[in-house]
Amino acid sequence: MSERPSNRSLLQIQSAYQLRMFFRSPMAAFFTLFFPLMIFLVFSLVFGNSTSGVTGVTAAQYYAPAMAVFAAVSATYTNLAVTTAYQRDLGILKRVRGTPLPSSIYMVAKIVAATLIAALAVGIMMTIGVVFYGVQIFAATILSATVTFGVGVATFAALGLLVAAVSSSGEAATSITNATLLPLAFFSGIFIIPTADTPSWIETFSRIFPLKHFVEPFVAAFNPETVGAGWDWASILYMSLWGVVAVILAIRYFKWSPPQGREVRRRGRQSASVDT
Amino acid sequence: MVWWNVLMPVIEVTDLVKNYGDVEAVRGVSFSVEAGEVFAVLGPNGAGKSTIVEILEGHRSKSSGAVSVLGHDPGLAERSYRERIGIVLQDPAVEGQLTVEEVINVYGSMYPRRRKTGDLIELVGLEEKTHARIKTLSGGQKRRLELALGIVGDPELIFLDEPTTGFDPSARRQAWSIIDNLTSLGKTVLLTTHYMDEAQHLADRVAVIADGRIVATGTPETLGGRDTARTVITFHLDLQTVEGFPVAEMARLDSGLVTVKSDNPTRDLHLITGWALDHDVELAGLKVARPSLEDVYLELTGGDNHV
C-alpha cells in the first residue's frame, strides 16, 4: 500500500485546481478583476483629481482602495457562493464527497484560491492607481491595511460559502449575492463617497453589515490625514464576528448532493430521450 | 489480502430501511455481495435502487437496518473507506473548463494507490481527447471520463450507477469490455441498470427491486425460476386446420397465433412438427423460447410501462 497523500500537497493541488478553473471562466474573471477596475477608471475620469467629500482626498485616492475592496468581496463572497452552488447543481460536490479528499481541505482550498484572486485584484487596482493616478501608499498603515484585508477576505469567503449552503441553486446564489452586495456597496460608501450631507440612517444602517467595516478602515489606511498606524480594531473584531457566525451556519446547513427534485427531473429527461 | 477479506462478503446488507418522511423508499432489504462478484440491482425508476446504492456509497443515511461494506459502516464517511471504493455517477459531473488529463490527475492525487493517467485514458479510449477541454466532449465521452474517474484510485469495490444509459450500441460494448476488464482483475462491482441485456452480459448475480423490496435474486440464468420455467413454442396457424392437433390441451389460440407451454419441449415439438408434416401444413414463424430475462423482470416488477 502506497502512502496516503499529505494534507499539504492535497491543499496545494486543490488550490491550484480552483485557481485554474477561475482563470478559465472568462465571465468570472471579467466581473471580478476588470469590472471594479473599469468603475475605478470611470470614476477617476468623471471626478478628476478634485478633492471631494469629507475625506478631503482626491477621487482616485478614495476610489482605488474602495474599489479594491469591492473586487476582493466579488472574488470571495460572490465568486464562492455562485461557483459552489453551481458545482452542487452539476453534481461536482457530490463527486468530490465520494472521494477520500477531506471536505475541510476542499473548502480551505476554495478559500485560499479566492483569497489569492482577491489579492491579485487589489494588487492590480492599487498598482494602476499608483502608476497612473498618483495614488499614495503609506508605509505606516500598510500593516493595518493588510490585516484588514485578510480579515475582510476571510469573512466574505465564509459568507459566500454560507450563501452557497442556503441557496437552492446556482441561479438563486447569483440572485442572493447581487441583491445583497450591490445595495450594501452603495450604502457602505464604495460607489458614493460619504459626505456631511449623507443621511444619518444610511450610516447607522450600513454599520450593521460587515462591508462598511471592511471599506472604512481600508480606505482610511490610504488617507494621508490618517494619523498613526490606522488600526481600527472595533471594525476588525466586528467583521470577524460575522465571519465566525457565517462559518458555523455554513457548516450546519451545507449540502453536497443536488436537491432531490432537481436530480430526478434531470434523470427523467435523460431517460426519456434515451428510451424513446 | 488477509484471510477475512476472502471469507467476509464485501457488501452485507440486513433489513435496510429508508424513509423519506412518510414515504418508505426502501422496506427491509437484505443481500450480500462476495469479493470479485458483479452484482446487478435491477428495477424500474423509483423502485429504491438509487437510494440503496447511495446509502452504500455513504451519500445518504439509513433509517434502520445494518450495512457493512469492506468492513466499514459507510455512514461514517471515513477517508479509509473512500480510499477503497470508486463511484461512477449516473450524470457526468466534472468542470468543463479543465482537460481530460488535468481532471484525472487531480482526482488521482486524492488516493494513496492510483492508476497512471495515461493508462486510464487508454483504457477508456480517450487518447485523442487527452488535452481537450471537457466541455468539448460528447455525452458518451464524458461518461467514459466519469468511468475513468471512478477507478482512478484503483478501488476494490466499484459502484456503477446506470453506467451505459445514453450510450450508443458500440459505446455500450466498449463500456462493457472495460467493466469486464475490471472484474477480471478481481474487482467487486455493484451495478444498477434497467437494461436486461446489460445485467445478463455483466452480472454474476441479479437482485430485482420493486417498490422498495427485493422481489427476486439469482443468476441471470435462474432468476425468477427462468431455468425451470416452461418452454414456449409459438407459431401461426390457420383456424380450419387445427383438427387432430396433438397437444391441443396445452395450446392457446389467439387470433391465429398458437402458444404451447411445454414441460417436455423435445417430445411436444416432435409431435407438433410430425402432425404438421402429416397434414402438409406450414407452421409459419415457428419459435421455441425460454422466458427471456426481460419477461421475468416484467412479471416480477408487475408491469411493462417502464421498458
Short mmCIF file of N, CA, C and O in Angstrom, two decimals, chain A residues 4-63:
data_model
loop_
_atom_site.label_atom_id
_atom_site.label_comp_id
_atom_site.label_asym_id
_atom_site.label_seq_id
_atom_site.Cartn_x
_atom_site.Cartn_y
_atom_site.Cartn_z
N ARG A 4 -0.53 7.58 1.80
CA ARG A 4 -1.66 8.49 1.65
C ARG A 4 -1.09 9.90 1.37
O ARG A 4 -0.10 10.28 1.99
N PRO A 5 -1.65 10.63 0.40
CA PRO A 5 -1.10 11.95 0.09
C PRO A 5 -1.19 12.89 1.30
O PRO A 5 -2.15 12.81 2.06
N SER A 6 -0.18 13.73 1.48
CA SER A 6 -0.17 14.61 2.65
C SER A 6 -1.20 15.73 2.48
O SER A 6 -1.53 16.12 1.36
N ASN A 7 -1.69 16.24 3.61
CA ASN A 7 -2.68 17.32 3.57
C ASN A 7 -2.12 18.53 2.84
O ASN A 7 -2.82 19.23 2.14
N ARG A 8 -0.83 18.76 3.03
CA ARG A 8 -0.21 19.92 2.42
C ARG A 8 -0.23 19.82 0.89
O ARG A 8 -0.60 20.76 0.21
N SER A 9 0.15 18.65 0.37
CA SER A 9 0.17 18.53 -1.08
C SER A 9 -1.25 18.53 -1.64
O SER A 9 -1.52 19.10 -2.70
N LEU A 10 -2.19 17.94 -0.88
CA LEU A 10 -3.60 17.98 -1.33
C LEU A 10 -4.10 19.41 -1.41
O LEU A 10 -4.76 19.81 -2.37
N LEU A 11 -3.73 20.21 -0.38
CA LEU A 11 -4.18 21.60 -0.36
C LEU A 11 -3.59 22.38 -1.53
O LEU A 11 -4.28 23.16 -2.19
N GLN A 12 -2.32 22.12 -1.80
CA GLN A 12 -1.67 22.80 -2.94
C GLN A 12 -2.36 22.44 -4.25
O GLN A 12 -2.69 23.31 -5.06
N ILE A 13 -2.57 21.14 -4.46
CA ILE A 13 -3.16 20.69 -5.72
C ILE A 13 -4.57 21.24 -5.87
O ILE A 13 -4.95 21.74 -6.93
N GLN A 14 -5.34 21.17 -4.79
CA GLN A 14 -6.72 21.64 -4.87
C GLN A 14 -6.81 23.15 -5.06
O GLN A 14 -7.66 23.63 -5.82
N SER A 15 -5.94 23.90 -4.43
CA SER A 15 -5.95 25.36 -4.60
C SER A 15 -5.60 25.71 -6.03
O SER A 15 -6.25 26.57 -6.65
N ALA A 16 -4.58 25.06 -6.58
CA ALA A 16 -4.17 25.32 -7.96
C ALA A 16 -5.31 24.97 -8.92
O ALA A 16 -5.57 25.68 -9.89
N TYR A 17 -6.01 23.89 -8.60
CA TYR A 17 -7.14 23.43 -9.41
C TYR A 17 -8.26 24.48 -9.43
O TYR A 17 -8.79 24.84 -10.48
N GLN A 18 -8.57 25.02 -8.25
CA GLN A 18 -9.62 26.04 -8.16
C GLN A 18 -9.20 27.31 -8.91
O GLN A 18 -10.00 27.94 -9.59
N LEU A 19 -7.92 27.68 -8.78
CA LEU A 19 -7.43 28.88 -9.46
C LEU A 19 -7.51 28.70 -10.97
O LEU A 19 -7.93 29.60 -11.70
N ARG A 20 -7.12 27.53 -11.43
CA ARG A 20 -7.12 27.27 -12.86
C ARG A 20 -8.54 27.38 -13.42
O ARG A 20 -8.76 27.94 -14.49
N MET A 21 -9.49 26.85 -12.66
CA MET A 21 -10.88 26.93 -13.13
C MET A 21 -11.34 28.38 -13.20
O MET A 21 -12.04 28.77 -14.13
N PHE A 22 -10.93 29.18 -12.22
CA PHE A 22 -11.33 30.59 -12.23
C PHE A 22 -10.79 31.29 -13.48
O PHE A 22 -11.52 31.97 -14.19
N PHE A 23 -9.52 31.08 -13.75
CA PHE A 23 -8.92 31.80 -14.87
C PHE A 23 -9.39 31.27 -16.22
O PHE A 23 -9.19 31.92 -17.24
N ARG A 24 -10.02 30.10 -16.21
CA ARG A 24 -10.58 29.60 -17.47
C ARG A 24 -12.07 29.90 -17.59
O ARG A 24 -12.73 29.41 -18.50
N SER A 25 -12.61 30.69 -16.65
CA SER A 25 -14.01 31.09 -16.76
C SER A 25 -14.01 32.59 -17.06
O SER A 25 -13.94 33.41 -16.14
N PRO A 26 -14.09 32.96 -18.32
CA PRO A 26 -13.93 34.37 -18.70
C PRO A 26 -14.88 35.31 -17.97
O PRO A 26 -14.48 36.40 -17.56
N MET A 27 -16.13 34.87 -17.78
CA MET A 27 -17.11 35.74 -17.13
C MET A 27 -16.70 36.05 -15.69
O MET A 27 -16.73 37.20 -15.26
N ALA A 28 -16.33 35.02 -14.95
CA ALA A 28 -15.96 35.22 -13.56
C ALA A 28 -14.73 36.12 -13.48
O ALA A 28 -14.67 37.06 -12.68
N ALA A 29 -13.75 35.85 -14.34
CA ALA A 29 -12.52 36.64 -14.31
C ALA A 29 -12.83 38.10 -14.67
O ALA A 29 -12.30 39.03 -14.06
N PHE A 30 -13.71 38.29 -15.64
CA PHE A 30 -14.05 39.65 -16.06
C PHE A 30 -14.71 40.42 -14.92
O PHE A 30 -14.29 41.51 -14.55
N PHE A 31 -15.77 39.82 -14.32
CA PHE A 31 -16.52 40.57 -13.31
C PHE A 31 -15.71 40.77 -12.03
O PHE A 31 -15.92 41.74 -11.32
N THR A 32 -14.78 39.89 -11.76
CA THR A 32 -14.02 40.04 -10.53
C THR A 32 -12.83 40.98 -10.73
O THR A 32 -12.58 41.85 -9.91
N LEU A 33 -12.10 40.80 -11.83
CA LEU A 33 -10.85 41.55 -11.98
C LEU A 33 -11.04 42.86 -12.74
O LEU A 33 -10.47 43.88 -12.37
N PHE A 34 -11.85 42.87 -13.79
CA PHE A 34 -11.89 44.04 -14.66
C PHE A 34 -13.06 44.97 -14.39
O PHE A 34 -12.94 46.17 -14.59
N PHE A 35 -14.19 44.42 -13.94
CA PHE A 35 -15.35 45.26 -13.70
C PHE A 35 -15.06 46.33 -12.64
O PHE A 35 -15.27 47.52 -12.89
N PRO A 36 -14.54 45.97 -11.47
CA PRO A 36 -14.22 47.01 -10.47
C PRO A 36 -13.16 47.99 -11.00
O PRO A 36 -13.23 49.19 -10.72
N LEU A 37 -12.25 47.46 -11.78
CA LEU A 37 -11.19 48.32 -12.34
C LEU A 37 -11.81 49.35 -13.29
O LEU A 37 -11.44 50.53 -13.27
N MET A 38 -12.77 48.91 -14.09
CA MET A 38 -13.44 49.82 -15.02
C MET A 38 -14.17 50.92 -14.26
O MET A 38 -14.11 52.09 -14.63
N ILE A 39 -14.87 50.52 -13.21
CA ILE A 39 -15.59 51.54 -12.42
C ILE A 39 -14.60 52.56 -11.85
O ILE A 39 -14.83 53.77 -11.89
N PHE A 40 -13.47 52.03 -11.37
CA PHE A 40 -12.44 52.93 -10.83
C PHE A 40 -11.97 53.91 -11.89
O PHE A 40 -11.87 55.13 -11.65
N LEU A 41 -11.71 53.42 -13.11
CA LEU A 41 -11.21 54.29 -14.18
C LEU A 41 -12.28 55.33 -14.54
O LEU A 41 -11.96 56.51 -14.72
N VAL A 42 -13.55 54.90 -14.63
CA VAL A 42 -14.63 55.83 -14.98
C VAL A 42 -14.78 56.90 -13.90
O VAL A 42 -14.83 58.10 -14.20
N PHE A 43 -14.79 56.48 -12.64
CA PHE A 43 -14.97 57.45 -11.55
C PHE A 43 -13.80 58.44 -11.51
O PHE A 43 -13.99 59.63 -11.28
N SER A 44 -12.60 57.92 -11.73
CA SER A 44 -11.43 58.81 -11.69
C SER A 44 -11.51 59.82 -12.83
O SER A 44 -11.12 60.97 -12.67
N LEU A 45 -12.05 59.36 -13.97
CA LEU A 45 -12.21 60.23 -15.14
C LEU A 45 -13.27 61.30 -14.84
O LEU A 45 -13.07 62.49 -15.09
N VAL A 46 -14.40 60.86 -14.27
CA VAL A 46 -15.53 61.77 -14.04
C VAL A 46 -15.18 62.79 -12.96
O VAL A 46 -15.36 63.99 -13.12
N PHE A 47 -14.66 62.29 -11.84
CA PHE A 47 -14.43 63.19 -10.70
C PHE A 47 -13.05 63.84 -10.76
O PHE A 47 -12.76 64.73 -9.98
N GLY A 48 -12.23 63.42 -11.67
CA GLY A 48 -10.89 64.00 -11.84
C GLY A 48 -10.08 63.89 -10.56
O GLY A 48 -10.29 62.99 -9.75
N ASN A 49 -9.19 64.79 -10.38
CA ASN A 49 -8.38 64.75 -9.18
C ASN A 49 -8.86 65.76 -8.15
O ASN A 49 -8.12 66.13 -7.25
N SER A 50 -10.13 66.19 -8.35
CA SER A 50 -10.67 67.13 -7.37
C SER A 50 -10.84 66.41 -6.03
O SER A 50 -11.12 65.21 -5.99
N THR A 51 -10.66 67.15 -4.99
CA THR A 51 -10.93 66.55 -3.68
C THR A 51 -12.42 66.65 -3.44
O THR A 51 -13.06 67.62 -3.80
N SER A 52 -13.00 65.60 -2.89
CA SER A 52 -14.44 65.62 -2.69
C SER A 52 -14.78 64.94 -1.38
O SER A 52 -14.02 64.13 -0.87
N GLY A 53 -15.95 65.29 -0.86
CA GLY A 53 -16.45 64.62 0.33
C GLY A 53 -15.70 65.00 1.58
O GLY A 53 -14.81 65.87 1.57
N VAL A 54 -16.07 64.32 2.65
CA VAL A 54 -15.47 64.64 3.94
C VAL A 54 -14.06 64.09 4.05
O VAL A 54 -13.33 64.41 4.98
N THR A 55 -13.71 63.22 3.11
CA THR A 55 -12.42 62.57 3.25
C THR A 55 -11.26 63.51 2.92
O THR A 55 -10.15 63.30 3.39
N GLY A 56 -11.53 64.51 2.08
CA GLY A 56 -10.51 65.51 1.78
C GLY A 56 -9.34 64.97 0.98
O GLY A 56 -8.23 65.50 1.05
N VAL A 57 -9.60 63.87 0.20
CA VAL A 57 -8.53 63.34 -0.66
C VAL A 57 -9.03 63.33 -2.10
O VAL A 57 -10.22 63.51 -2.36
N THR A 58 -8.14 63.08 -3.05
CA THR A 58 -8.56 63.03 -4.45
C THR A 58 -9.49 61.83 -4.67
O THR A 58 -9.48 60.87 -3.87
N ALA A 59 -10.27 61.93 -5.76
CA ALA A 59 -11.19 60.83 -6.07
C ALA A 59 -10.44 59.51 -6.22
O ALA A 59 -10.85 58.48 -5.69
N ALA A 60 -9.32 59.56 -6.92
CA ALA A 60 -8.56 58.32 -7.14
C ALA A 60 -8.04 57.75 -5.83
O ALA A 60 -8.05 56.53 -5.61
N GLN A 61 -7.61 58.62 -4.94
CA GLN A 61 -7.06 58.17 -3.66
C GLN A 61 -8.14 57.47 -2.83
O GLN A 61 -7.85 56.59 -2.04
N TYR A 62 -9.42 57.89 -3.03
CA TYR A 62 -10.52 57.23 -2.33
C TYR A 62 -10.98 55.97 -3.07
O TYR A 62 -11.13 54.90 -2.48
N TYR A 63 -11.17 56.12 -4.38
CA TYR A 63 -11.80 55.02 -5.12
C TYR A 63 -10.86 53.83 -5.35
O TYR A 63 -11.35 52.70 -5.48
#
